[in-house]
mmCIF file of C-alpha atoms and ligand atoms in Angstrom:
data_model
loop_
_atom_site.group_PDB
_atom_site.id
_atom_site.type_symbol
_atom_site.label_atom_id
_atom_site.label_comp_id
_atom_site.label_asym_id
_atom_site.label_seq_id
_atom_site.Cartn_x
_atom_site.Cartn_y
_atom_site.Cartn_z
ATOM 1 C CA MET A 20 86.968 90.857 112.591
ATOM 2 C CA LEU A 21 86.694 94.615 112.063
ATOM 3 C CA THR A 22 88.096 97.350 114.256
ATOM 4 C CA ASN A 23 87.854 101.055 113.610
ATOM 5 C CA GLN A 24 89.413 103.761 115.710
ATOM 6 C CA TRP A 25 89.714 107.508 115.754
ATOM 7 C CA ASN A 26 92.963 108.552 117.343
ATOM 8 C CA ASN A 27 95.875 110.935 117.344
ATOM 9 C CA VAL A 28 99.106 109.856 115.728
ATOM 10 C CA PHE A 29 102.516 111.313 116.314
ATOM 11 C CA ARG A 30 105.144 110.939 113.598
ATOM 12 C CA TRP A 31 108.630 112.184 113.067
ATOM 13 C CA GLU A 32 108.216 114.575 110.145
ATOM 14 C CA LEU A 33 111.229 116.651 109.180
ATOM 15 C CA ARG A 34 109.421 119.000 106.828
ATOM 16 C CA THR A 35 105.973 119.827 108.092
ATOM 17 C CA ARG A 36 103.220 121.550 106.155
ATOM 18 C CA PHE A 37 100.107 122.904 107.809
ATOM 19 C CA PHE A 38 97.232 120.358 107.664
ATOM 20 C CA LEU A 39 98.990 118.247 105.003
ATOM 21 C CA ARG A 40 102.013 116.957 106.871
ATOM 22 C CA THR A 41 101.957 117.633 110.589
ATOM 23 C CA ARG A 42 103.769 115.772 113.321
ATOM 24 C CA GLU A 43 100.560 115.134 115.206
ATOM 25 C CA PHE A 44 97.316 114.487 113.421
ATOM 26 C CA LEU A 45 93.901 113.001 114.013
ATOM 27 C CA TRP A 46 92.866 110.125 111.833
ATOM 28 C CA GLN A 47 90.545 107.234 111.401
ATOM 29 C CA GLU A 48 92.172 103.859 110.936
ATOM 30 C CA GLY A 49 90.499 100.558 110.282
ATOM 31 C CA HIS A 50 91.902 97.035 110.525
ATOM 32 C CA THR A 51 90.202 93.860 109.415
ATOM 33 C CA PHE A 52 91.030 90.151 109.538
ATOM 34 C CA HIS A 53 89.490 87.692 107.094
ATOM 35 C CA GLU A 54 89.427 83.983 106.489
ATOM 36 C CA THR A 55 90.242 84.256 102.796
ATOM 37 C CA ALA A 56 92.357 86.483 100.577
ATOM 38 C CA ALA A 57 89.353 87.198 98.375
ATOM 39 C CA GLU A 58 87.337 88.575 101.305
ATOM 40 C CA ALA A 59 90.262 90.729 102.437
ATOM 41 C CA GLU A 60 90.846 92.099 98.950
ATOM 42 C CA GLU A 61 87.165 92.894 98.617
ATOM 43 C CA GLU A 62 87.420 94.928 101.838
ATOM 44 C CA VAL A 63 90.477 96.821 100.517
ATOM 45 C CA ALA A 64 88.564 97.786 97.368
ATOM 46 C CA LYS A 65 85.392 98.650 99.309
ATOM 47 C CA MET A 66 87.212 101.032 101.646
ATOM 48 C CA LEU A 67 89.122 102.684 98.811
ATOM 49 C CA ASP A 68 85.804 103.339 97.110
ATOM 50 C CA CYS A 69 84.378 104.656 100.387
ATOM 51 C CA TYR A 70 87.242 107.170 100.568
ATOM 52 C CA ARG A 71 86.773 108.069 96.902
ATOM 53 C CA ARG A 72 83.136 108.876 97.620
ATOM 54 C CA ILE A 73 84.008 111.006 100.658
ATOM 55 C CA ALA A 74 86.490 112.944 98.517
ATOM 56 C CA GLU A 75 84.293 113.309 95.436
ATOM 57 C CA GLU A 76 80.719 113.369 96.706
ATOM 58 C CA TRP A 77 81.260 115.237 99.994
ATOM 59 C CA CYS A 78 84.473 117.243 99.573
ATOM 60 C CA ALA A 79 83.925 117.843 95.816
ATOM 61 C CA ILE A 80 87.500 116.827 95.000
ATOM 62 C CA PRO A 81 87.917 114.487 92.015
ATOM 63 C CA VAL A 82 90.492 111.774 92.657
ATOM 64 C CA LEU A 83 92.464 109.140 90.820
ATOM 65 C CA ALA A 84 92.053 105.784 92.567
ATOM 66 C CA GLY A 85 94.314 102.779 92.122
ATOM 67 C CA ARG A 86 97.284 100.778 93.321
ATOM 68 C CA LYS A 87 100.571 102.302 94.381
ATOM 69 C CA SER A 88 103.766 101.070 92.753
ATOM 70 C CA GLU A 89 105.967 98.540 94.586
ATOM 71 C CA SER A 90 108.311 101.281 95.770
ATOM 72 C CA GLU A 91 105.509 103.595 96.920
ATOM 73 C CA LYS A 92 103.488 100.951 98.773
ATOM 74 C CA PHE A 93 103.191 100.720 102.570
ATOM 75 C CA ALA A 94 106.090 98.738 104.048
ATOM 76 C CA GLY A 95 104.877 95.225 104.781
ATOM 77 C CA ALA A 96 101.841 95.367 102.508
ATOM 78 C CA GLN A 97 101.266 92.973 99.638
ATOM 79 C CA TYR A 98 99.932 96.018 97.866
ATOM 80 C CA SER A 99 98.626 99.471 98.715
ATOM 81 C CA THR A 100 95.879 101.456 97.077
ATOM 82 C CA ALA A 101 95.257 105.175 97.365
ATOM 83 C CA ILE A 102 93.211 108.094 96.167
ATOM 84 C CA GLU A 103 95.129 111.056 94.783
ATOM 85 C CA GLY A 104 93.752 114.545 94.290
ATOM 86 C CA MET A 105 95.245 117.558 92.557
ATOM 87 C CA MET A 106 95.519 120.773 94.515
ATOM 88 C CA MET A 107 95.212 124.222 92.913
ATOM 89 C CA ASP A 108 98.984 124.544 92.631
ATOM 90 C CA GLY A 109 99.061 121.390 90.498
ATOM 91 C CA LYS A 110 100.621 119.212 93.183
ATOM 92 C CA ALA A 111 99.341 115.745 93.990
ATOM 93 C CA LEU A 112 97.928 114.936 97.407
ATOM 94 C CA GLN A 113 97.406 111.401 98.683
ATOM 95 C CA MET A 114 94.087 111.664 100.489
ATOM 96 C CA GLY A 115 93.386 108.161 101.735
ATOM 97 C CA THR A 116 94.953 104.711 101.616
ATOM 98 C CA SER A 117 93.758 101.114 101.812
ATOM 99 C CA HIS A 118 96.260 98.266 102.136
ATOM 100 C CA TYR A 119 96.203 94.509 101.613
ATOM 101 C CA PHE A 120 98.619 92.740 103.956
ATOM 102 C CA GLY A 121 97.994 89.138 102.995
ATOM 103 C CA GLU A 122 99.228 87.010 105.928
ATOM 104 C CA ASN A 123 102.336 89.173 106.445
ATOM 105 C CA PHE A 124 101.393 90.832 109.724
ATOM 106 C CA ALA A 125 99.462 87.844 111.058
ATOM 107 C CA ARG A 126 102.587 85.689 110.650
ATOM 108 C CA ALA A 127 104.886 88.373 112.074
ATOM 109 C CA TYR A 128 102.756 88.588 115.243
ATOM 110 C CA ASP A 129 101.723 84.935 115.187
ATOM 111 C CA LEU A 130 98.014 85.746 115.093
ATOM 112 C CA THR A 131 95.952 82.674 114.303
ATOM 113 C CA PHE A 132 92.343 81.591 114.416
ATOM 114 C CA THR A 133 90.505 78.301 114.151
ATOM 115 C CA GLY A 134 88.965 78.054 110.689
ATOM 116 C CA ARG A 135 85.852 76.193 109.573
ATOM 117 C CA ARG A 136 87.886 73.015 108.966
ATOM 118 C CA ASN A 137 88.888 73.191 112.632
ATOM 119 C CA GLU A 138 92.474 74.044 111.773
ATOM 120 C CA GLN A 139 94.655 76.852 113.028
ATOM 121 C CA GLN A 140 95.294 79.321 110.250
ATOM 122 C CA TYR A 141 96.593 82.823 109.649
ATOM 123 C CA PRO A 142 94.011 85.468 108.781
ATOM 124 C CA HIS A 143 94.376 87.801 105.799
ATOM 125 C CA SER A 144 94.424 91.368 107.022
ATOM 126 C CA THR A 145 93.802 94.868 105.690
ATOM 127 C CA SER A 146 94.175 98.366 106.990
ATOM 128 C CA TRP A 147 92.939 101.702 105.722
ATOM 129 C CA GLY A 148 92.940 105.290 106.891
ATOM 130 C CA MET A 149 92.045 108.883 106.220
ATOM 131 C CA SER A 150 93.255 111.851 108.256
ATOM 132 C CA THR A 151 92.817 115.555 109.010
ATOM 133 C CA ARG A 152 94.853 116.023 105.842
ATOM 134 C CA MET A 153 91.400 116.041 104.200
ATOM 135 C CA VAL A 154 90.861 119.462 105.779
ATOM 136 C CA GLY A 155 93.998 120.655 104.005
ATOM 137 C CA ALA A 156 92.756 119.094 100.779
ATOM 138 C CA VAL A 157 89.488 121.041 100.932
ATOM 139 C CA VAL A 158 91.402 124.279 101.591
ATOM 140 C CA MET A 159 93.895 123.658 98.796
ATOM 141 C CA ALA A 160 91.475 122.302 96.197
ATOM 142 C CA HIS A 161 88.767 124.975 96.443
ATOM 143 C CA GLY A 162 90.135 128.081 98.165
ATOM 144 C CA ASP A 163 90.791 131.340 96.345
ATOM 145 C CA ASP A 164 92.195 134.795 97.125
ATOM 146 C CA SER A 165 89.097 135.621 99.194
ATOM 147 C CA GLY A 166 89.591 132.625 101.469
ATOM 148 C CA LEU A 167 88.034 129.224 101.967
ATOM 149 C CA GLN A 168 85.373 127.769 99.793
ATOM 150 C CA LEU A 169 83.512 124.954 101.528
ATOM 151 C CA PRO A 170 81.453 122.380 99.654
ATOM 152 C CA PRO A 171 77.851 122.755 100.923
ATOM 153 C CA ARG A 172 77.572 119.146 102.135
ATOM 154 C CA ILE A 173 80.391 119.622 104.643
ATOM 155 C CA ALA A 174 80.030 123.361 105.408
ATOM 156 C CA PRO A 175 79.232 123.934 109.113
ATOM 157 C CA VAL A 176 77.301 127.040 108.015
ATOM 158 C CA GLN A 177 75.638 126.527 104.631
ATOM 159 C CA VAL A 178 73.757 129.817 104.483
ATOM 160 C CA ILE A 179 74.702 133.071 106.181
ATOM 161 C CA VAL A 180 71.943 135.668 106.465
ATOM 162 C CA VAL A 181 73.102 139.292 106.565
ATOM 163 C CA PRO A 182 70.279 141.640 107.574
ATOM 164 C CA ILE A 183 70.668 145.223 106.336
ATOM 165 C CA PHE A 184 68.881 147.834 108.443
ATOM 166 C CA ARG A 185 69.281 151.420 109.629
ATOM 167 C CA SER A 186 66.599 151.675 112.308
ATOM 168 C CA ASP A 187 64.999 149.521 114.979
ATOM 169 C CA THR A 188 61.788 149.489 112.947
ATOM 170 C CA GLU A 189 63.612 148.058 109.915
ATOM 171 C CA ARG A 190 65.334 145.538 112.141
ATOM 172 C CA SER A 191 62.003 144.324 113.590
ATOM 173 C CA GLN A 192 60.490 144.027 110.101
ATOM 174 C CA ILE A 193 63.399 141.882 108.949
ATOM 175 C CA GLU A 194 63.264 139.801 112.105
ATOM 176 C CA ALA A 195 59.578 139.129 111.538
ATOM 177 C CA ALA A 196 60.141 138.144 107.900
ATOM 178 C CA LEU A 197 63.032 135.849 108.847
ATOM 179 C CA GLN A 198 60.919 133.846 111.307
ATOM 180 C CA GLN A 199 59.130 132.006 108.527
ATOM 181 C CA VAL A 200 62.311 131.753 106.441
ATOM 182 C CA LEU A 201 64.112 129.961 109.273
ATOM 183 C CA ILE A 202 61.222 127.526 109.613
ATOM 184 C CA ASP A 203 61.281 126.883 105.842
ATOM 185 C CA LEU A 204 65.046 126.245 106.029
ATOM 186 C CA GLU A 205 65.043 124.114 109.178
ATOM 187 C CA ASP A 206 66.937 121.295 107.427
ATOM 188 C CA ILE A 207 69.668 123.705 106.306
ATOM 189 C CA ARG A 208 72.537 124.952 108.502
ATOM 190 C CA VAL A 209 71.615 128.657 108.599
ATOM 191 C CA LYS A 210 73.125 131.431 110.700
ATOM 192 C CA VAL A 211 71.885 135.019 110.982
ATOM 193 C CA ASP A 212 74.613 137.595 111.559
ATOM 194 C CA TRP A 213 73.042 140.299 113.753
ATOM 195 C CA ARG A 214 76.396 141.712 114.861
ATOM 196 C CA ASP A 215 76.799 145.449 114.942
ATOM 197 C CA GLU A 216 79.124 145.596 111.931
ATOM 198 C CA ARG A 217 78.840 147.028 108.429
ATOM 199 C CA PRO A 218 77.385 144.619 105.822
ATOM 200 C CA GLY A 219 80.578 144.794 103.715
ATOM 201 C CA PHE A 220 82.640 143.649 106.696
ATOM 202 C CA LYS A 221 80.292 140.697 107.230
ATOM 203 C CA TYR A 222 80.346 139.753 103.530
ATOM 204 C CA ASN A 223 84.148 139.582 103.540
ATOM 205 C CA GLU A 224 84.317 137.648 106.761
ATOM 206 C CA TRP A 225 81.855 134.958 105.687
ATOM 207 C CA GLU A 226 83.513 134.715 102.277
ATOM 208 C CA LEU A 227 86.817 134.159 104.073
ATOM 209 C CA LYS A 228 85.179 131.356 106.021
ATOM 210 C CA GLY A 229 83.882 129.803 102.805
ATOM 211 C CA VAL A 230 80.127 129.837 103.479
ATOM 212 C CA PRO A 231 78.506 128.674 100.197
ATOM 213 C CA LEU A 232 75.464 130.989 100.118
ATOM 214 C CA ARG A 233 74.804 134.482 101.459
ATOM 215 C CA LEU A 234 71.311 135.875 101.923
ATOM 216 C CA GLU A 235 71.088 139.667 101.971
ATOM 217 C CA ILE A 236 67.854 141.086 103.258
ATOM 218 C CA GLY A 237 67.154 144.834 103.558
ATOM 219 C CA PRO A 238 64.095 147.139 103.459
ATOM 220 C CA ARG A 239 64.104 147.313 99.651
ATOM 221 C CA ASP A 240 64.174 143.504 99.305
ATOM 222 C CA LEU A 241 61.489 143.206 101.946
ATOM 223 C CA ALA A 242 59.218 145.690 100.166
ATOM 224 C CA LYS A 243 59.327 143.387 97.122
ATOM 225 C CA GLY A 244 58.960 140.257 99.280
ATOM 226 C CA GLU A 245 62.380 139.035 98.165
ATOM 227 C CA VAL A 246 65.924 138.393 99.311
ATOM 228 C CA THR A 247 69.202 138.577 97.402
ATOM 229 C CA VAL A 248 71.098 135.273 97.296
ATOM 230 C CA VAL A 249 74.814 135.406 96.471
ATOM 231 C CA ARG A 250 76.885 132.301 95.654
ATOM 232 C CA ARG A 251 80.420 132.125 97.055
ATOM 233 C CA LEU A 252 81.398 130.000 94.047
ATOM 234 C CA ASN A 253 81.153 132.786 91.442
ATOM 235 C CA ARG A 254 79.495 135.671 93.336
ATOM 236 C CA SER A 255 76.465 135.479 91.074
ATOM 237 C CA LYS A 256 73.418 137.201 92.554
ATOM 238 C CA GLN A 257 69.814 136.205 92.320
ATOM 239 C CA GLN A 258 66.556 137.645 93.682
ATOM 240 C CA VAL A 259 64.396 134.941 95.272
ATOM 241 C CA PRO A 260 60.862 135.479 96.639
ATOM 242 C CA LEU A 261 60.759 134.842 100.403
ATOM 243 C CA GLY A 262 58.164 132.107 99.994
ATOM 244 C CA ASP A 263 60.346 130.179 97.515
ATOM 245 C CA LEU A 264 63.439 129.906 99.709
ATOM 246 C CA GLY A 265 62.468 126.527 101.180
ATOM 247 C CA VAL A 266 62.733 124.995 97.701
ATOM 248 C CA ALA A 267 65.294 127.300 96.084
ATOM 249 C CA ILE A 268 68.040 127.140 98.741
ATOM 250 C CA PRO A 269 68.479 123.327 98.897
ATOM 251 C CA ALA A 270 68.566 123.280 95.082
ATOM 252 C CA MET A 271 71.166 126.064 94.975
ATOM 253 C CA LEU A 272 73.335 124.273 97.553
ATOM 254 C CA GLU A 273 73.337 121.124 95.432
ATOM 255 C CA GLU A 274 74.126 123.215 92.370
ATOM 256 C CA VAL A 275 77.101 124.812 94.150
ATOM 257 C CA GLN A 276 78.274 121.367 95.340
ATOM 258 C CA ALA A 277 78.234 120.136 91.731
ATOM 259 C CA GLY A 278 79.788 123.377 90.485
ATOM 260 C CA LEU A 279 82.768 123.046 92.816
ATOM 261 C CA PHE A 280 83.349 119.449 91.744
ATOM 262 C CA THR A 281 83.128 120.340 88.061
ATOM 263 C CA ARG A 282 85.534 123.246 88.457
ATOM 264 C CA ALA A 283 88.064 121.068 90.302
ATOM 265 C CA ARG A 284 87.735 118.318 87.675
ATOM 266 C CA GLU A 285 88.182 120.751 84.801
ATOM 267 C CA PHE A 286 91.266 122.168 86.526
ATOM 268 C CA ARG A 287 92.700 118.673 86.972
ATOM 269 C CA ASP A 288 91.945 117.654 83.402
ATOM 270 C CA ALA A 289 93.518 120.870 82.083
ATOM 271 C CA HIS A 290 96.665 119.985 84.054
ATOM 272 C CA THR A 291 96.877 116.348 83.007
ATOM 273 C CA VAL A 292 98.825 115.262 79.939
ATOM 274 C CA ARG A 293 99.583 111.935 78.334
ATOM 275 C CA VAL A 294 103.094 111.479 76.967
ATOM 276 C CA ASP A 295 105.061 108.704 75.262
ATOM 277 C CA SER A 296 108.654 109.501 76.179
ATOM 278 C CA LEU A 297 110.894 110.363 79.121
ATOM 279 C CA GLU A 298 111.978 113.540 77.335
ATOM 280 C CA ALA A 299 108.366 114.725 76.991
ATOM 281 C CA LEU A 300 107.726 113.936 80.662
ATOM 282 C CA VAL A 301 110.824 115.875 81.770
ATOM 283 C CA LYS A 302 109.878 118.776 79.509
ATOM 284 C CA PHE A 303 106.386 118.921 81.009
ATOM 285 C CA PHE A 304 107.662 119.085 84.586
ATOM 286 C CA ASP A 305 110.318 121.657 83.584
ATOM 287 C CA THR A 306 107.666 124.171 82.622
ATOM 288 C CA SER A 307 104.453 123.085 84.353
ATOM 289 C CA ILE A 308 102.973 120.949 87.071
ATOM 290 C CA GLY A 309 100.149 118.433 87.147
ATOM 291 C CA PHE A 310 99.622 114.761 86.340
ATOM 292 C CA VAL A 311 101.511 113.034 83.545
ATOM 293 C CA VAL A 312 100.076 109.713 82.375
ATOM 294 C CA THR A 313 102.394 107.238 80.662
ATOM 295 C CA ARG A 314 102.684 103.578 79.860
ATOM 296 C CA TRP A 315 105.096 101.914 82.219
ATOM 297 C CA CYS A 316 106.923 98.624 82.676
ATOM 298 C CA GLY A 317 106.736 98.836 86.484
ATOM 299 C CA ARG A 318 110.496 98.903 87.207
ATOM 300 C CA ALA A 319 111.666 100.919 90.217
ATOM 301 C CA GLU A 320 114.699 102.029 88.189
ATOM 302 C CA ASP A 321 112.397 104.125 85.993
ATOM 303 C CA GLU A 322 110.959 105.788 89.095
ATOM 304 C CA ARG A 323 114.472 106.700 90.248
ATOM 305 C CA THR A 324 115.301 108.147 86.834
ATOM 306 C CA VAL A 325 112.161 110.279 86.764
ATOM 307 C CA LYS A 326 112.605 111.407 90.372
ATOM 308 C CA GLU A 327 116.205 112.458 89.746
ATOM 309 C CA ARG A 328 115.279 114.504 86.718
ATOM 310 C CA THR A 329 111.946 115.992 87.825
ATOM 311 C CA THR A 330 111.324 115.144 91.546
ATOM 312 C CA ALA A 331 108.014 113.603 90.383
ATOM 313 C CA THR A 332 106.939 110.153 91.602
ATOM 314 C CA THR A 333 104.365 107.596 90.547
ATOM 315 C CA ARG A 334 101.059 108.421 92.222
ATOM 316 C CA VAL A 335 98.725 105.584 91.249
ATOM 317 C CA ILE A 336 98.564 102.862 88.644
ATOM 318 C CA LEU A 337 95.497 103.617 86.575
ATOM 319 C CA SER A 338 95.064 100.339 84.716
ATOM 320 C CA GLY A 339 96.826 97.301 83.516
ATOM 321 C CA SER A 340 97.245 97.721 79.772
ATOM 322 C CA GLY A 341 99.713 97.792 77.009
ATOM 323 C CA GLY A 342 100.858 94.497 75.646
ATOM 324 C CA PRO A 343 104.305 93.891 74.204
ATOM 325 C CA GLU A 344 103.716 96.186 71.233
ATOM 326 C CA GLN A 345 103.230 99.129 73.637
ATOM 327 C CA PRO A 346 106.581 100.310 75.008
ATOM 328 C CA CYS A 347 107.196 101.821 78.446
ATOM 329 C CA ALA A 348 107.524 105.605 77.981
ATOM 330 C CA ILE A 349 110.522 105.754 80.302
ATOM 331 C CA CYS A 350 112.750 102.868 79.194
ATOM 332 C CA GLY A 351 111.194 101.339 76.090
ATOM 333 C CA ARG A 352 110.691 97.843 77.558
ATOM 334 C CA PRO A 353 107.227 96.289 77.170
ATOM 335 C CA ALA A 354 104.708 98.224 79.296
ATOM 336 C CA THR A 355 102.412 96.442 81.699
ATOM 337 C CA VAL A 356 100.412 99.340 83.139
ATOM 338 C CA GLU A 357 99.372 102.949 82.764
ATOM 339 C CA VAL A 358 100.549 105.150 85.594
ATOM 340 C CA ALA A 359 100.061 108.759 86.745
ATOM 341 C CA TRP A 360 103.159 110.741 87.734
ATOM 342 C CA GLY A 361 103.004 113.887 89.848
ATOM 343 C CA LYS A 362 104.842 116.046 92.323
ATOM 344 C CA ALA A 363 103.629 115.215 95.796
ATOM 345 C CA TYR A 364 103.527 117.175 99.026
HETATM 346 ZN ZN1 ZN B 2 110.252 101.070 81.907
#
């Protein structure tokens, strides 16, 4: 059984943060019930990967995906999994979760079904969710001093056209030229800004709103049969013949999408370190911020120690690894996993 709902949630949050931690938010939550544990666990992994793809392939935010520690898991879950992104200030943001409940909630609410052996049994359940926090993630992962920077695949306006004209004649010439351009770009979300404002004002405003590509078209461009295309990503300019736009623009949007992802990944990698001791971990968080990867034995006591000294918490467990010859970086006992530590919102 699968249910999915989009709804508003109201939570008691003491310290709110715009988009990231609000008392009321919109989210999508899914709940499933399965006959076997294996089926339920497959669903948990499938939904986590679905969220990873939304984050990486649509929002251009690279994420770490894995299980939460025992102390960070959802209350009542057998285990929780999450995706964690790094924002431009180096802080970690949990961007989606997927939980395996085992029979815990089914037993608590006495939910049973008749299985294929004609016996009453408890289903294995899962739940998973992603919220409007994703909007905050896009703002915080890609924005700069000029404003938003929206990944092309999710941008409501992918291309803004700014016509530059001084007379009605010039305006009509541009209008005529744009007719074919708009037909060529019918699969792209294009807007033409005809407002009676100076071009510089329009450039700033659409940059603030994070539109990925700007098309400037004036009499000089028109005389050469070209337009000037400017990327929000790095403000690089390029002359493109009018007739080529239908091919060039979709390619440039994909290029910008990939460029944003690469930049965010390089930023994350540059702010991720691997250390072998508690002292090195504390020293890192004293002077910088980001992800610290260590070997870990899994004890909650280590998490308390690290939190007391740095305020950082475990974000996700990256892999089971180690072996007895590999000591936990925090306490020296045999490590069982590799974990990422970070300061969360
Ligand atoms: Zn330890």
